Coordinates of C-alpha atoms in Angstrom, one line a residue:
M21 CA 0.0 0.0 0.0
I22 CA 2.9 2.4 0.7
G23 CA 4.0 2.0 -2.9
K24 CA 0.6 3.1 -4.1
L25 CA 0.7 6.1 -1.8
L26 CA 4.1 7.1 -3.0
L27 CA 3.0 6.8 -6.6
A28 CA -0.1 8.9 -6.0
D29 CA 2.1 11.6 -4.2
F30 CA 4.6 11.7 -7.0
L31 CA 1.8 12.1 -9.6
K32 CA 0.5 15.1 -7.6
L33 CA 3.9 16.6 -7.7
K34 CA 4.1 16.2 -11.5
R35 CA 1.0 18.4 -11.9
K36 CA 2.3 21.0 -9.5
G37 CA 5.8 21.5 -10.9
L38 CA 7.6 20.7 -7.7
W39 CA 10.3 18.8 -9.6
F40 CA 11.2 22.1 -11.3
L41 CA 11.7 23.6 -7.8
A42 CA 14.0 20.7 -7.0
F43 CA 16.0 21.6 -10.1
L44 CA 15.9 25.4 -9.5
G45 CA 17.5 25.3 -6.1
P46 CA 20.9 23.7 -7.0
F47 CA 20.9 25.6 -10.4
G48 CA 20.4 28.9 -8.5
V49 CA 23.3 28.1 -6.2
I50 CA 25.7 27.4 -9.1
A51 CA 24.3 30.4 -11.1
L52 CA 25.4 32.6 -8.2
Q53 CA 28.9 31.2 -8.6
M54 CA 28.8 31.7 -12.3
V55 CA 28.3 35.4 -11.5
N56 CA 30.9 35.3 -8.8
Y57 CA 33.6 33.7 -10.8
G58 CA 32.5 35.5 -14.0
V59 CA 33.1 38.9 -12.4
R60 CA 36.2 38.2 -10.4
K61 CA 37.7 34.8 -11.3
D62 CA 41.3 36.0 -11.2
Y63 CA 40.9 37.4 -7.7
L64 CA 39.2 34.3 -6.4
L65 CA 41.9 32.0 -7.8
Q66 CA 44.5 34.0 -5.9
Q67 CA 42.8 33.4 -2.5
S68 CA 43.9 29.8 -2.2
E69 CA 46.3 27.3 -3.7
D70 CA 43.5 24.8 -3.6
D71 CA 41.3 26.1 -6.4
W72 CA 38.8 23.2 -6.2
G73 CA 38.5 23.4 -2.4
Y74 CA 38.0 27.1 -2.4
Y75 CA 35.4 26.8 -5.1
F76 CA 33.5 24.2 -3.2
M77 CA 33.5 26.4 -0.1
N78 CA 32.0 29.2 -2.2
V79 CA 29.3 26.9 -3.5
H80 CA 28.6 25.7 0.0
S81 CA 28.2 29.2 1.4
F82 CA 24.8 29.4 -0.4
T83 CA 23.8 25.7 -0.1
P84 CA 22.3 25.8 3.5
L85 CA 20.1 28.8 2.6
A86 CA 18.8 27.2 -0.6
L87 CA 18.2 23.9 1.2
I88 CA 16.3 25.3 4.2
L89 CA 14.2 27.6 1.9
G90 CA 13.5 24.7 -0.4
I91 CA 12.4 22.6 2.6
A92 CA 10.0 25.3 3.7
I93 CA 8.5 25.7 0.2
L94 CA 8.2 22.0 -0.6
T95 CA 6.6 21.0 2.8
S96 CA 4.1 23.9 2.6
F97 CA 3.2 23.0 -1.0
I98 CA 2.7 19.3 -0.1
A99 CA 0.4 20.2 2.7
S100 CA -1.4 22.8 0.7
I101 CA -2.2 20.3 -2.0
E102 CA -4.0 18.1 0.5
N103 CA -5.7 21.0 2.2
E104 CA -7.1 22.6 -1.0
T105 CA -8.7 19.4 -2.1
N106 CA -9.7 18.1 1.3
A107 CA -7.5 15.1 0.4
W108 CA -6.4 14.5 4.0
K109 CA -9.8 13.1 4.9
Q110 CA -10.1 11.2 1.7
L111 CA -6.7 9.6 2.3
I112 CA -7.6 8.6 5.9
S113 CA -10.9 7.1 4.7
L114 CA -9.0 4.6 2.6
P115 CA -7.7 1.3 4.1
V116 CA -4.4 2.9 4.9
S117 CA -2.8 3.9 8.2
K118 CA -2.0 7.5 9.1
M119 CA 1.5 6.2 9.6
S120 CA 1.8 5.2 6.0
V121 CA 0.4 8.5 4.8
Y122 CA 2.9 10.4 6.8
L123 CA 5.7 8.2 5.8
S124 CA 4.8 8.7 2.1
K125 CA 4.9 12.5 2.5
F126 CA 8.3 12.4 4.2
T127 CA 9.7 10.0 1.6
V128 CA 8.6 12.1 -1.3
L129 CA 10.1 15.2 0.3
A130 CA 13.3 13.5 1.2
S131 CA 13.5 12.1 -2.4
L132 CA 13.1 15.6 -3.9
L133 CA 15.8 17.0 -1.7
F134 CA 18.1 14.1 -2.5
V135 CA 17.7 14.7 -6.2
S136 CA 18.5 18.4 -5.6
S137 CA 21.7 17.4 -3.8
L138 CA 22.6 15.1 -6.7
L139 CA 22.0 17.9 -9.1
L140 CA 24.1 20.2 -7.0
L141 CA 27.0 17.6 -7.3
V142 CA 26.6 17.4 -11.1
F143 CA 26.3 21.2 -11.6
S144 CA 29.2 21.9 -9.2
L145 CA 31.5 19.4 -11.0
C146 CA 30.5 20.7 -14.5
Y147 CA 31.1 24.3 -13.7
G148 CA 34.3 23.6 -11.9
V149 CA 35.6 21.7 -15.0
L150 CA 34.4 24.6 -17.1
L151 CA 36.5 27.0 -14.9
N152 CA 39.5 24.8 -15.6
L153 CA 40.3 24.5 -11.9
G154 CA 42.7 21.5 -12.5
N155 CA 42.6 17.9 -13.3
D156 CA 43.0 16.6 -9.6
I157 CA 39.3 16.8 -8.8
P158 CA 38.7 16.1 -5.0
Y159 CA 35.7 13.9 -5.4
L160 CA 35.4 13.2 -1.7
E161 CA 35.1 16.9 -1.0
L162 CA 32.6 17.2 -3.8
L163 CA 30.4 14.4 -2.2
K164 CA 30.8 16.0 1.2
Y165 CA 29.7 19.5 0.2
S166 CA 26.8 18.1 -1.9
F167 CA 25.3 15.6 0.5
Y168 CA 26.5 16.4 4.0
P169 CA 24.1 19.5 4.2
Y170 CA 21.2 17.2 3.1
F171 CA 21.7 14.7 5.9
A172 CA 22.3 17.5 8.4
A173 CA 19.1 19.2 7.4
L174 CA 16.9 16.1 8.0
P175 CA 15.7 17.5 11.4
I176 CA 14.5 20.7 9.7
L177 CA 12.6 18.6 7.1
A178 CA 11.0 16.5 9.8
L179 CA 10.0 19.6 11.8
Q180 CA 8.7 21.5 8.8
L181 CA 6.6 18.5 7.6
W182 CA 5.2 18.1 11.2
I183 CA 4.2 21.8 11.3
A184 CA 2.8 21.8 7.8
S185 CA 0.8 18.6 8.3
V186 CA -1.0 19.7 11.5
S187 CA -1.5 23.4 10.6
Q188 CA -4.7 24.5 8.9
N189 CA -3.1 27.9 8.2
Q190 CA 0.0 27.4 5.9
G191 CA 1.3 30.8 6.9
I192 CA 2.6 29.1 10.1
P193 CA 5.1 26.7 8.3
I194 CA 6.1 29.4 5.9
T195 CA 6.9 31.7 8.8
T196 CA 8.8 29.0 10.5
G197 CA 10.7 28.4 7.2
V198 CA 11.6 32.1 6.8
L199 CA 12.9 32.2 10.4
G200 CA 14.9 29.1 9.5
V201 CA 16.5 30.8 6.5
I202 CA 17.4 33.8 8.8
F203 CA 18.9 31.4 11.3
A204 CA 20.9 29.7 8.5
F205 CA 22.2 33.0 7.3
S206 CA 23.4 33.7 10.8
A207 CA 24.8 30.2 11.4
F208 CA 28.2 31.4 12.4
V209 CA 26.8 33.0 15.6
L210 CA 24.3 30.2 16.5
P211 CA 25.1 27.7 19.2
D212 CA 25.9 24.2 18.0
W213 CA 22.7 22.7 19.3
M214 CA 20.4 24.6 16.9
I215 CA 19.3 22.4 14.0
W216 CA 19.4 25.3 11.6
K217 CA 23.2 25.6 12.0
W218 CA 23.9 22.0 11.1
P219 CA 23.6 22.3 7.3
S220 CA 26.4 24.9 7.4
L221 CA 28.6 22.0 8.7
M222 CA 30.1 24.4 11.3
N223 CA 30.8 23.3 14.9
E224 CA 33.3 24.0 17.6
W225 CA 35.1 20.7 16.8
D226 CA 35.5 21.6 13.2
E227 CA 34.2 18.2 12.2
P228 CA 31.3 18.3 9.6
L229 CA 30.6 14.6 10.2
I230 CA 29.2 15.4 13.7
N231 CA 26.5 17.6 12.1
V232 CA 25.6 14.8 9.7
L233 CA 25.3 12.2 12.5
L234 CA 23.3 14.7 14.6
G235 CA 21.1 15.4 11.6
I236 CA 20.3 11.8 11.0
G237 CA 19.7 11.0 14.7
V238 CA 17.6 14.0 15.6
G239 CA 15.8 13.8 12.2
I240 CA 14.6 10.3 13.1
V241 CA 13.4 11.5 16.5
L242 CA 11.6 14.5 15.1
Y243 CA 10.0 12.4 12.4
I244 CA 8.7 9.9 14.9
V245 CA 7.3 12.6 17.2
G246 CA 5.7 14.4 14.2
M247 CA 4.2 11.1 13.0
L248 CA 2.8 10.2 16.4
D249 CA 1.2 13.7 16.7
F250 CA -0.2 13.4 13.2
M251 CA -1.7 10.0 14.0
R252 CA -3.5 11.1 17.1
R253 CA -5.1 14.2 15.6
D254 CA -8.5 14.2 14.0
V255 CA -8.3 15.0 10.3
K256 CA -10.6 17.9 9.2

């Protein structure tokens, strides 16, 4: 049954153009670097002997903002689709559990963001090659800057889906998402325990993997809490 729910949710996305948003996020991040390097490439190449590493850091400086904003938009869109058509009640009336419905929504959103991260990897690599940054491409660094923020942002995804699923007014999750973007923009002054700092991969230990592990662990906890709350509520 979960397979049918996933298929139905992906079909809804196809009609709403959310796949385009999944493409637009990573493309926008690289487009900013196209402007950045297009205007002052010589200056930027003088800032470090590791041209690829410095380029990845520049790309990553915008990744958390795009990721958190994308989460806010996608979760709100997903919930709005169900609210506009009164589909929550129709879904629950089917012989499916609320747990399966919630899992389907989370899986769809996580899949969209994973595709965005994969596209970010491809776009980053292609533009880096176009910039002629060298033949020694640090693929591990490329993977880290493309996917570490995704895993570190899972608690934000779980929280936003929880808020969007139980809120009748979608202004609430949008407001939460905007605050999240502001927090992400100020990540360098946030304490390490705030989930909006984790996609930046910054912490006092200077170890990005800690953010990834925290993201996965806390993301699972927030997903379970959100699912249990969704299950106990009456669908209107």
